[in-house]
CSV table of C-alpha atoms and ligand atoms in Angstrom, one decimal:
chain,number,residue,atom,x,y,z
A,1,UNK,CA,62.5,74.6,33.0
A,2,UNK,CA,59.4,76.6,33.9
A,3,UNK,CA,55.8,76.4,32.6
A,4,UNK,CA,52.4,77.5,33.8
A,5,UNK,CA,50.7,74.0,34.2
A,6,UNK,CA,52.5,70.7,34.4
A,7,UNK,CA,50.2,67.9,33.4
A,8,UNK,CA,51.1,64.4,34.7
A,9,UNK,CA,49.7,61.8,32.3
A,10,UNK,CA,49.3,61.7,28.6
A,11,UNK,CA,45.9,59.8,28.5
A,12,UNK,CA,42.6,61.3,27.5
A,13,UNK,CA,42.4,63.6,30.6
A,14,UNK,CA,45.9,65.1,30.3
A,15,UNK,CA,45.8,65.5,26.5
A,16,UNK,CA,42.4,67.1,26.4
A,17,UNK,CA,43.3,69.4,29.3
A,18,UNK,CA,46.5,70.4,27.5
A,19,UNK,CA,44.6,71.3,24.3
A,20,UNK,CA,41.9,73.3,26.2
A,21,UNK,CA,44.5,75.3,28.0
A,22,UNK,CA,46.9,75.9,25.1
A,23,UNK,CA,44.0,77.3,23.1
A,24,UNK,CA,43.8,80.1,25.6
A,25,UNK,CA,47.5,80.7,25.5
A,26,UNK,CA,48.3,78.8,28.8
A,27,UNK,CA,51.6,77.0,28.6
A,28,UNK,CA,51.7,73.3,29.6
A,29,UNK,CA,54.1,70.4,29.7
A,30,UNK,CA,52.8,66.9,29.8
A,31,UNK,CA,54.9,64.1,31.4
A,32,UNK,CA,54.1,60.4,31.0
A,33,UNK,CA,56.1,57.5,32.4
A,34,UNK,CA,55.6,55.3,29.4
A,35,UNK,CA,56.0,55.7,25.6
A,36,UNK,CA,53.4,57.1,23.2
A,37,UNK,CA,53.2,53.6,21.5
A,38,UNK,CA,52.5,51.9,24.8
A,39,UNK,CA,49.7,54.3,25.6
A,40,UNK,CA,48.2,53.7,22.1
A,41,UNK,CA,48.4,50.0,22.6
A,42,UNK,CA,45.9,50.0,25.4
A,43,UNK,CA,42.3,49.0,24.5
A,44,UNK,CA,39.8,50.7,26.7
A,45,UNK,CA,36.6,52.7,26.3
A,46,UNK,CA,34.3,52.8,23.3
A,47,UNK,CA,31.4,55.1,23.9
A,48,UNK,CA,31.5,58.9,23.9
A,49,UNK,CA,28.9,61.2,25.3
A,50,UNK,CA,27.9,64.3,23.2
A,51,UNK,CA,29.8,66.5,25.8
A,52,UNK,CA,33.0,64.6,25.1
A,53,UNK,CA,32.5,64.9,21.3
A,54,UNK,CA,31.9,68.7,21.7
A,55,UNK,CA,35.1,69.0,23.7
A,56,UNK,CA,37.0,67.2,20.9
A,57,UNK,CA,35.4,69.6,18.4
A,58,UNK,CA,36.3,72.6,20.6
A,59,UNK,CA,40.0,71.6,20.5
A,60,UNK,CA,39.9,70.9,16.8
A,61,UNK,CA,40.5,67.1,17.2
A,62,UNK,CA,37.2,65.7,16.0
A,63,UNK,CA,37.7,65.4,12.2
A,64,UNK,CA,38.4,61.7,12.2
A,65,UNK,CA,35.9,61.1,14.9
A,66,UNK,CA,33.1,62.4,12.6
A,67,UNK,CA,34.5,60.5,9.6
A,68,UNK,CA,35.0,57.1,11.4
A,69,UNK,CA,32.8,57.3,14.5
A,70,UNK,CA,29.5,55.6,14.6
A,71,UNK,CA,26.6,57.7,16.0
A,72,UNK,CA,24.2,55.4,17.9
A,73,UNK,CA,20.6,56.3,18.6
A,74,UNK,CA,19.9,53.5,21.1
A,75,UNK,CA,21.1,50.2,22.5
A,76,UNK,CA,19.5,46.9,23.5
A,77,UNK,CA,18.9,45.3,26.8
A,78,UNK,CA,18.5,41.5,26.7
A,79,UNK,CA,17.2,39.4,29.5
A,80,UNK,CA,15.0,36.3,29.9
A,81,UNK,CA,15.5,35.5,26.2
A,82,UNK,CA,14.0,38.8,25.1
A,83,UNK,CA,15.6,41.9,23.5
A,84,UNK,CA,14.4,45.4,24.3
A,85,UNK,CA,15.7,48.5,22.5
A,86,UNK,CA,16.3,51.7,24.6
A,87,UNK,CA,15.6,54.5,22.2
A,88,UNK,CA,18.0,57.2,23.4
A,89,UNK,CA,16.9,59.8,20.8
A,90,UNK,CA,13.2,59.5,21.7
A,91,UNK,CA,13.7,59.3,25.4
A,92,UNK,CA,16.1,62.2,25.7
A,93,UNK,CA,14.5,64.4,23.0
A,94,UNK,CA,17.4,64.0,20.5
A,95,UNK,CA,20.5,63.0,22.4
A,96,UNK,CA,22.6,60.0,21.3
A,97,UNK,CA,26.2,58.6,21.8
A,98,UNK,CA,29.1,58.2,19.5
A,99,UNK,CA,30.9,54.8,19.3
A,100,UNK,CA,34.6,55.7,18.8
A,101,UNK,CA,37.5,53.9,20.6
A,102,UNK,CA,39.5,55.6,23.3
A,103,UNK,CA,42.6,54.6,21.5
A,104,UNK,CA,41.5,56.8,18.5
A,105,UNK,CA,40.5,59.7,20.9
A,106,UNK,CA,44.0,59.5,22.4
A,107,UNK,CA,45.7,59.3,19.0
A,108,UNK,CA,43.7,62.3,17.7
A,109,UNK,CA,44.6,64.4,20.8
A,110,UNK,CA,48.3,63.4,20.5
A,111,UNK,CA,48.3,64.5,16.9
A,112,UNK,CA,46.6,67.8,17.8
A,113,UNK,CA,49.2,68.4,20.5
A,114,UNK,CA,52.1,67.7,18.2
A,115,UNK,CA,50.6,69.8,15.4
A,116,UNK,CA,50.5,72.7,17.9
A,117,UNK,CA,54.2,72.2,18.7
A,118,UNK,CA,53.4,71.5,22.4
A,119,UNK,CA,55.8,69.6,24.7
A,120,UNK,CA,55.1,66.1,25.9
A,121,UNK,CA,57.9,64.2,27.6
A,122,UNK,CA,57.4,60.4,27.4
A,123,UNK,CA,59.3,57.7,29.2
A,124,UNK,CA,59.7,60.1,32.1
A,125,UNK,CA,60.7,58.1,35.2
A,126,UNK,CA,60.0,58.9,38.8
A,127,UNK,CA,57.7,61.8,38.2
A,128,UNK,CA,56.9,63.5,41.5
A,129,UNK,CA,54.9,66.6,42.4
A,130,UNK,CA,56.4,68.9,45.1
A,131,UNK,CA,55.4,71.9,47.2
A,132,UNK,CA,51.8,71.9,45.8
A,133,UNK,CA,50.4,73.0,49.1
A,134,UNK,CA,52.6,76.2,48.8
A,135,UNK,CA,52.8,78.9,46.2
A,136,UNK,CA,55.8,77.4,44.4
A,137,UNK,CA,55.0,74.0,43.1
A,138,UNK,CA,57.4,72.0,40.9
A,139,UNK,CA,57.6,68.5,39.4
A,140,UNK,CA,60.8,66.4,39.2
A,141,UNK,CA,61.4,63.4,36.9
A,142,UNK,CA,64.3,61.5,35.4
A,143,UNK,CA,64.9,60.9,31.7
A,144,UNK,CA,67.8,59.1,30.1
A,145,UNK,CA,69.5,59.0,33.5
A,146,UNK,CA,69.3,62.8,34.0
A,147,UNK,CA,67.2,64.4,36.8
A,148,UNK,CA,65.0,67.3,35.8
A,149,UNK,CA,62.8,69.9,37.5
A,150,UNK,CA,59.9,71.9,36.1
A,151,UNK,CA,58.7,74.9,38.1
A,152,UNK,CA,55.1,75.8,37.5
A,153,UNK,CA,52.0,77.6,38.8
A,154,UNK,CA,49.8,74.5,38.9
A,155,UNK,CA,50.0,70.7,38.6
A,156,UNK,CA,47.2,68.6,37.0
A,157,UNK,CA,47.3,65.0,38.2
A,158,UNK,CA,45.9,63.2,35.1
A,159,UNK,CA,47.9,60.0,35.8
A,160,UNK,CA,45.1,57.5,36.3
A,161,UNK,CA,44.2,55.2,39.1
A,162,UNK,CA,47.8,53.9,39.7
A,163,UNK,CA,49.4,57.3,39.2
A,164,UNK,CA,51.7,59.2,41.6
A,165,UNK,CA,49.5,62.4,42.1
A,166,UNK,CA,46.8,61.1,44.4
A,167,UNK,CA,49.4,59.1,46.3
A,168,UNK,CA,51.5,62.3,46.9
A,169,UNK,CA,48.7,63.8,48.9
A,170,UNK,CA,49.1,63.7,52.7
A,171,UNK,CA,47.0,60.8,54.2
A,172,UNK,CA,44.8,63.0,56.4
A,173,UNK,CA,44.0,65.3,53.5
A,174,UNK,CA,42.1,62.8,51.3
A,175,UNK,CA,39.0,60.6,51.9
A,176,UNK,CA,38.6,57.5,49.6
A,177,UNK,CA,35.4,55.6,48.9
A,178,UNK,CA,35.6,52.2,47.2
A,179,UNK,CA,33.5,49.2,46.2
A,180,UNK,CA,35.2,46.2,44.7
A,181,UNK,CA,32.9,44.0,42.5
A,182,UNK,CA,33.3,40.2,42.9
A,183,UNK,CA,33.9,39.6,39.2
A,184,UNK,CA,35.8,40.9,36.2
A,185,UNK,CA,35.2,41.6,32.5
A,186,UNK,CA,37.0,39.4,29.9
A,187,UNK,CA,37.1,41.5,26.7
A,188,UNK,CA,38.2,40.6,23.1
A,189,UNK,CA,38.7,42.5,19.9
A,190,UNK,CA,38.1,40.5,16.7
A,191,UNK,CA,37.9,41.6,13.0
A,192,UNK,CA,34.4,40.2,12.5
A,193,UNK,CA,31.2,42.3,11.8
A,194,UNK,CA,29.3,43.2,15.0
A,195,UNK,CA,26.3,41.0,15.8
A,196,UNK,CA,24.0,44.1,16.0
A,197,UNK,CA,24.1,47.6,14.6
A,198,UNK,CA,23.8,48.9,18.2
A,199,UNK,CA,25.3,47.8,21.5
A,200,UNK,CA,23.7,44.9,23.4
A,201,UNK,CA,23.9,44.7,27.2
A,202,UNK,CA,22.9,41.2,28.2
A,203,UNK,CA,21.6,40.0,31.6
A,204,UNK,CA,21.8,36.2,31.9
A,205,UNK,CA,21.9,33.7,34.8
A,206,UNK,CA,25.3,32.6,33.5
A,207,UNK,CA,26.5,36.2,33.8
A,208,UNK,CA,26.7,39.6,32.0
A,209,UNK,CA,27.8,40.0,28.4
A,210,UNK,CA,28.3,43.2,26.2
A,211,UNK,CA,28.4,43.3,22.4
A,212,UNK,CA,30.1,46.5,21.3
A,213,UNK,CA,32.2,47.5,18.3
A,214,UNK,CA,34.9,49.7,16.9
A,215,UNK,CA,33.7,49.8,13.3
A,216,UNK,CA,31.4,47.9,10.9
A,217,UNK,CA,34.1,45.2,10.6
A,218,UNK,CA,35.6,45.2,14.1
A,219,UNK,CA,33.8,43.9,17.2
A,220,UNK,CA,34.5,44.5,20.9
A,221,UNK,CA,32.9,41.8,23.1
A,222,UNK,CA,32.9,41.2,26.8
A,223,UNK,CA,31.7,38.5,29.2
A,224,UNK,CA,31.6,38.7,33.0
A,225,UNK,CA,34.2,36.3,34.4
A,226,UNK,CA,35.5,35.2,37.7
A,227,UNK,CA,38.3,37.2,39.3
A,228,UNK,CA,40.2,33.8,39.6
A,229,UNK,CA,40.1,33.4,35.8
A,230,UNK,CA,43.3,33.8,33.8
A,231,UNK,CA,43.6,34.6,30.1
A,232,UNK,CA,44.9,31.1,29.4
A,233,UNK,CA,41.6,29.7,30.8
A,234,UNK,CA,39.8,31.3,27.9
A,235,UNK,CA,40.3,30.0,24.4
A,236,UNK,CA,38.6,31.9,21.6
A,237,UNK,CA,36.2,29.0,21.2
A,238,UNK,CA,35.3,29.0,24.9
A,239,UNK,CA,34.7,32.8,24.6
A,240,UNK,CA,32.4,32.5,21.6
A,241,UNK,CA,30.5,29.6,23.1
A,242,UNK,CA,30.0,31.5,26.3
A,243,UNK,CA,28.9,34.9,24.9
A,244,UNK,CA,26.4,33.2,22.6
A,245,UNK,CA,24.9,31.3,25.6
A,246,UNK,CA,24.2,34.6,27.3
A,247,UNK,CA,22.4,36.2,24.3
A,248,UNK,CA,18.9,35.6,22.9
A,249,UNK,CA,18.8,32.9,20.2
A,250,UNK,CA,18.3,35.4,17.4
A,251,UNK,CA,21.6,37.1,18.2
A,252,UNK,CA,23.5,33.9,19.2
A,253,UNK,CA,22.6,32.3,15.8
A,254,UNK,CA,23.6,35.3,13.7
A,255,UNK,CA,26.9,36.1,15.5
A,256,UNK,CA,30.0,36.0,13.2
A,257,UNK,CA,32.9,34.5,15.1
A,258,UNK,CA,36.6,34.6,14.3
A,259,UNK,CA,40.1,34.8,15.9
A,260,UNK,CA,40.6,37.5,18.6
A,261,UNK,CA,43.7,39.7,18.3
A,262,UNK,CA,43.3,41.3,21.7
A,263,UNK,CA,42.1,39.6,24.9
A,264,UNK,CA,42.2,41.1,28.4
A,265,UNK,CA,40.7,40.7,31.8
A,266,UNK,CA,39.8,43.9,33.8
A,267,UNK,CA,38.7,44.0,37.5
A,268,UNK,CA,35.7,46.2,38.3
A,269,UNK,CA,35.6,48.7,41.0
A,270,UNK,CA,33.9,52.0,42.0
A,271,UNK,CA,36.3,54.5,43.6
A,272,UNK,CA,36.1,58.2,44.4
A,273,UNK,CA,38.7,60.3,46.2
A,274,UNK,CA,37.6,63.5,47.8
A,275,UNK,CA,38.5,66.3,47.4
A,276,UNK,CA,40.0,66.7,43.9
A,277,UNK,CA,42.1,69.7,44.7
A,278,UNK,CA,45.0,70.1,47.1
A,279,UNK,CA,46.5,73.6,47.0
A,280,UNK,CA,48.0,73.9,43.5
A,281,UNK,CA,47.5,70.2,42.6
A,282,UNK,CA,44.3,69.1,40.9
A,283,UNK,CA,43.2,65.5,40.2
A,284,UNK,CA,41.2,64.7,37.1
A,285,UNK,CA,39.9,61.5,35.4
A,286,UNK,CA,40.9,58.1,36.7
A,287,UNK,CA,43.4,59.7,39.1
A,288,UNK,CA,40.4,60.8,41.1
A,289,UNK,CA,37.7,58.2,40.4
A,290,UNK,CA,37.0,54.8,38.8
A,291,UNK,CA,33.7,53.4,37.6
A,292,UNK,CA,32.8,49.9,36.4
A,293,UNK,CA,32.6,50.2,32.6
A,294,UNK,CA,29.0,49.0,32.5
A,295,UNK,CA,27.7,52.6,32.1
A,296,UNK,CA,30.4,53.7,29.7
A,297,UNK,CA,31.2,56.6,32.0
A,298,UNK,CA,35.0,56.4,32.7
A,299,UNK,CA,36.3,58.2,29.8
A,300,UNK,CA,33.4,60.6,29.7
A,301,UNK,CA,33.9,61.6,33.4
A,302,UNK,CA,37.5,62.4,32.6
A,303,UNK,CA,36.2,64.8,29.9
A,304,UNK,CA,33.8,66.6,32.2
A,305,UNK,CA,36.5,66.9,34.9
A,306,UNK,CA,39.0,68.6,32.5
A,307,UNK,CA,36.2,70.8,31.2
A,308,UNK,CA,35.6,72.1,34.7
A,309,UNK,CA,39.4,72.3,35.4
A,310,UNK,CA,40.3,74.1,32.2
A,311,UNK,CA,37.5,76.7,32.8
A,312,UNK,CA,38.8,77.3,36.3
A,313,UNK,CA,42.5,77.7,35.2
A,314,UNK,CA,41.5,79.9,32.3
A,315,UNK,CA,39.5,82.1,34.7
A,316,UNK,CA,42.5,82.3,37.0
A,317,UNK,CA,44.9,83.5,34.3
A,318,UNK,CA,42.4,85.7,32.6
A,319,UNK,CA,40.8,87.4,35.6
A,320,UNK,CA,43.3,86.6,38.3
A,321,UNK,CA,40.4,85.1,40.2
A,322,UNK,CA,40.6,82.0,42.4
A,323,UNK,CA,36.8,81.5,42.3
A,324,UNK,CA,36.9,78.7,39.7
A,325,UNK,CA,39.8,76.8,41.1
A,326,UNK,CA,38.3,77.0,44.6
A,327,UNK,CA,35.0,75.6,43.3
A,328,UNK,CA,36.5,72.9,40.9
A,329,UNK,CA,36.5,70.0,43.3
A,330,UNK,CA,32.9,70.5,44.5
A,331,UNK,CA,31.7,71.1,40.9
A,332,UNK,CA,33.4,68.0,39.5
A,333,UNK,CA,32.5,65.7,42.4
A,334,UNK,CA,28.8,66.6,42.0
A,335,UNK,CA,28.8,65.1,38.4
A,336,UNK,CA,31.3,62.3,39.4
A,337,UNK,CA,29.0,60.9,42.1
A,338,UNK,CA,26.0,60.9,39.8
A,339,UNK,CA,27.9,58.9,37.3
A,340,UNK,CA,29.4,56.6,40.0
A,341,UNK,CA,25.8,55.9,41.1
A,342,UNK,CA,24.6,55.2,37.6
A,343,UNK,CA,27.5,52.9,36.9
A,344,UNK,CA,26.9,51.0,40.2
A,345,UNK,CA,23.2,50.7,39.5
A,346,UNK,CA,23.7,49.4,35.9
A,347,UNK,CA,26.4,47.0,37.1
A,348,UNK,CA,24.2,45.7,39.9
A,349,UNK,CA,21.2,45.2,37.6
A,350,UNK,CA,23.1,43.4,34.8
A,351,UNK,CA,25.6,41.1,36.5
A,352,UNK,CA,25.3,37.7,38.2
A,353,UNK,CA,26.0,37.9,42.0
A,354,UNK,CA,26.6,34.6,43.6
A,355,UNK,CA,25.5,35.8,47.0
A,356,UNK,CA,22.0,36.7,45.8
A,357,UNK,CA,21.7,33.6,43.5
A,358,UNK,CA,18.5,32.8,41.8
A,359,UNK,CA,16.5,35.2,44.0
A,360,UNK,CA,18.7,38.0,42.9
A,361,UNK,CA,18.3,36.9,39.3
A,362,UNK,CA,14.5,37.2,39.5
A,363,UNK,CA,14.8,40.6,41.2
A,364,UNK,CA,17.0,41.8,38.3
A,365,UNK,CA,14.6,40.4,35.7
A,366,UNK,CA,11.7,42.1,37.5
A,367,UNK,CA,13.6,45.4,37.5
A,368,UNK,CA,14.4,45.1,33.8
A,369,UNK,CA,10.8,44.1,33.0
A,370,UNK,CA,9.6,47.2,34.8
A,371,UNK,CA,12.3,49.4,33.3
A,372,UNK,CA,11.4,48.5,29.6
A,373,UNK,CA,7.7,48.9,30.3
A,374,UNK,CA,8.0,52.2,32.1
A,375,UNK,CA,8.8,55.3,30.0
A,376,UNK,CA,9.8,57.1,33.2
A,377,UNK,CA,12.2,54.4,34.2
A,378,UNK,CA,13.6,54.1,30.6
A,379,UNK,CA,14.0,57.9,30.5
A,380,UNK,CA,16.0,57.9,33.6
A,381,UNK,CA,18.3,55.2,32.2
A,382,UNK,CA,18.6,57.0,28.9
A,383,UNK,CA,19.4,60.4,30.5
A,384,UNK,CA,22.2,59.0,32.4
A,385,UNK,CA,23.6,56.9,29.6
A,386,UNK,CA,23.8,59.8,27.1
A,387,UNK,CA,25.4,61.9,29.9
A,388,UNK,CA,24.0,64.3,32.4
A,389,UNK,CA,24.5,68.0,31.7
A,390,UNK,CA,27.9,69.6,32.6
B,1,LIG,P1,44.5,57.0,31.9
B,1,LIG,O1,44.8,55.8,32.9
B,1,LIG,O2,43.9,56.7,30.6
B,1,LIG,O3,45.9,57.7,31.7
B,1,LIG,C1,46.8,58.0,32.7
B,1,LIG,C2,48.2,58.2,32.1
B,1,LIG,O4,49.0,58.6,33.1
B,1,LIG,C3,48.7,57.0,31.4
B,1,LIG,O5,49.2,57.2,30.1
B,1,LIG,C4,49.9,56.6,32.4
B,1,LIG,O6,51.0,56.0,31.7
B,1,LIG,C5,50.3,57.9,33.0
B,1,LIG,N1,50.9,57.7,34.3
B,1,LIG,C6,50.5,56.9,35.3
B,1,LIG,N2,51.3,57.0,36.4
B,1,LIG,C7,52.2,57.9,36.1
B,1,LIG,C8,53.3,58.5,36.7
B,1,LIG,N3,53.7,58.1,38.0
B,1,LIG,N4,54.1,59.4,36.1
B,1,LIG,C9,53.8,59.8,34.8
B,1,LIG,N5,52.7,59.3,34.1
B,1,LIG,C10,51.9,58.4,34.7
B,1,LIG,N6,36.0,53.5,30.4
B,1,LIG,C11,34.8,53.4,29.7
B,1,LIG,O7,34.1,54.4,29.6
B,1,LIG,N7,34.5,52.2,29.0
B,1,LIG,C12,35.3,51.1,29.1
B,1,LIG,O8,35.0,50.1,28.5
B,1,LIG,C13,36.5,51.2,29.8
B,1,LIG,N8,37.3,50.1,29.8
B,1,LIG,C14,38.5,50.1,30.6
B,1,LIG,C15,39.4,49.0,30.7
B,1,LIG,C16,40.5,49.1,31.5
B,1,LIG,C17,41.5,47.9,31.5
B,1,LIG,C18,40.8,50.3,32.2
B,1,LIG,C19,42.1,50.4,33.0
B,1,LIG,C20,40.0,51.4,32.1
B,1,LIG,C21,38.8,51.3,31.3
B,1,LIG,N9,37.9,52.4,31.2
B,1,LIG,C22,36.8,52.4,30.5
B,1,LIG,C23,38.2,53.6,31.9
B,1,LIG,C24,39.2,54.4,31.1
B,1,LIG,O9,38.7,54.5,29.8
B,1,LIG,C25,39.5,55.6,31.8
B,1,LIG,O10,38.3,56.3,32.3
B,1,LIG,C26,40.3,56.6,31.0
B,1,LIG,O11,41.5,55.9,30.5
B,1,LIG,C27,40.6,57.8,31.9
B,1,LIG,O12,41.6,58.5,31.3
B,1,LIG,P2,42.7,59.2,32.1
B,1,LIG,O13,42.1,59.9,33.3
B,1,LIG,O14,43.5,60.0,31.2
B,1,LIG,O15,43.6,58.0,32.7
B,2,LIG,C1,33.4,49.3,24.6
B,2,LIG,O1,33.1,49.4,23.4
B,2,LIG,O2,34.6,49.0,25.0
B,2,LIG,C2,32.4,49.6,25.7
B,2,LIG,C3,31.2,50.1,25.3
B,2,LIG,C4,30.2,50.3,26.3
B,2,LIG,C5,30.5,50.0,27.6
B,2,LIG,C6,31.8,49.5,28.0
B,2,LIG,C7,32.7,49.3,27.0
B,2,LIG,O3,29.6,50.3,28.6
């Protein structure tokens, strides 16, 4: 088989890239090592920047997003028993975010790809990129016991943090930056109405908590937990008791609780690999970088990466110019590092760190107190949260 661009990974990065390229007549094949159902069973991000929404609109996959998504004009920061609203629309002269689950984004992009009759090969085992430093790259994989090869012009590594693409790069050709946080997030989904009409990010001496949602009847909640914690340590009752301890009384008393139907623990890390281009192999999304979900940047960075990559590849095929693909890594990393910084800053401000103890708690509360009283500081938070320009 031959195609123009092989995309490894059928997550948001790969699917969105596939749609952006196919709109311009560029042929793609997407390979994923798991099934479509498995991908759709994963519960991940929940907040979309306007840039991400606009890309979904551009590829014609935003109909359900606008029908079911929840536009949010602000969010709350709670600390020291108080609740402060960050008015995104006011602070950013009209920008806001859209609450719409990553699962739904992925589903909508899969539907769009199928409607366009484009090829996605699921359950592809042992996917491997080859000869991408030369002019004749190809990808091999195995399916139903048969070995396959796809020759192509370019390979897009959209295969996430644990994917094969980044790991296929020669050791000396890549520099990695990493920070591991000494805690995780325990998240649940429950069919109970959200405690608030907007998100609540809670700083508390017992630890961070986040009150999010997927709809007016489905809540998505998180509490900071120990990396030693296991799911069996956390009954629903323990979760509900703990999250309410970390919220101001007004929210704790009004929270509707009920049985969770999804519960998971995710470790937190900041990670960036440089560069994001290796000959004819390009990395995009979690394959190149990871952020702690505190700033709701992971999925949205994947979107801006594939915006830049699609523009570069379209320019190559349209103008036979290498300018865009030569500049892709530098352009993407400039926005990546700003989002990595913001996610690190928000994580550091909102979570309990045992090594800084009560002093650290007071410093965080002082920073939060300054932030909510300073329009300049709140504006900086809001500008980053809605997403910096592409
Ligand atoms: P993905 O990891 O989504 O997709 C990669 C795809 O590549 C997968 O389908 C995988 O099966 C496939 N793949 C991997 N290796 C392969 C191989 N060798 N061969 C073929 N295919 C391969 N972001 C937020 O903004 N907010 C959040 O709350 C949030 N929560 C998260 C919770 C968890 C547990 C995780 C892991 C991430 C979370 N994220 C969150 C970040 C997440 O949303 C990512 O940013 C987003 O999934 C990035 O999309 P992709 O780059 O497409 O990577
Ligand atoms: C979510 O709804 O899953 C979510 C929202 C905002 C975040 C992280 C996760 O910062």
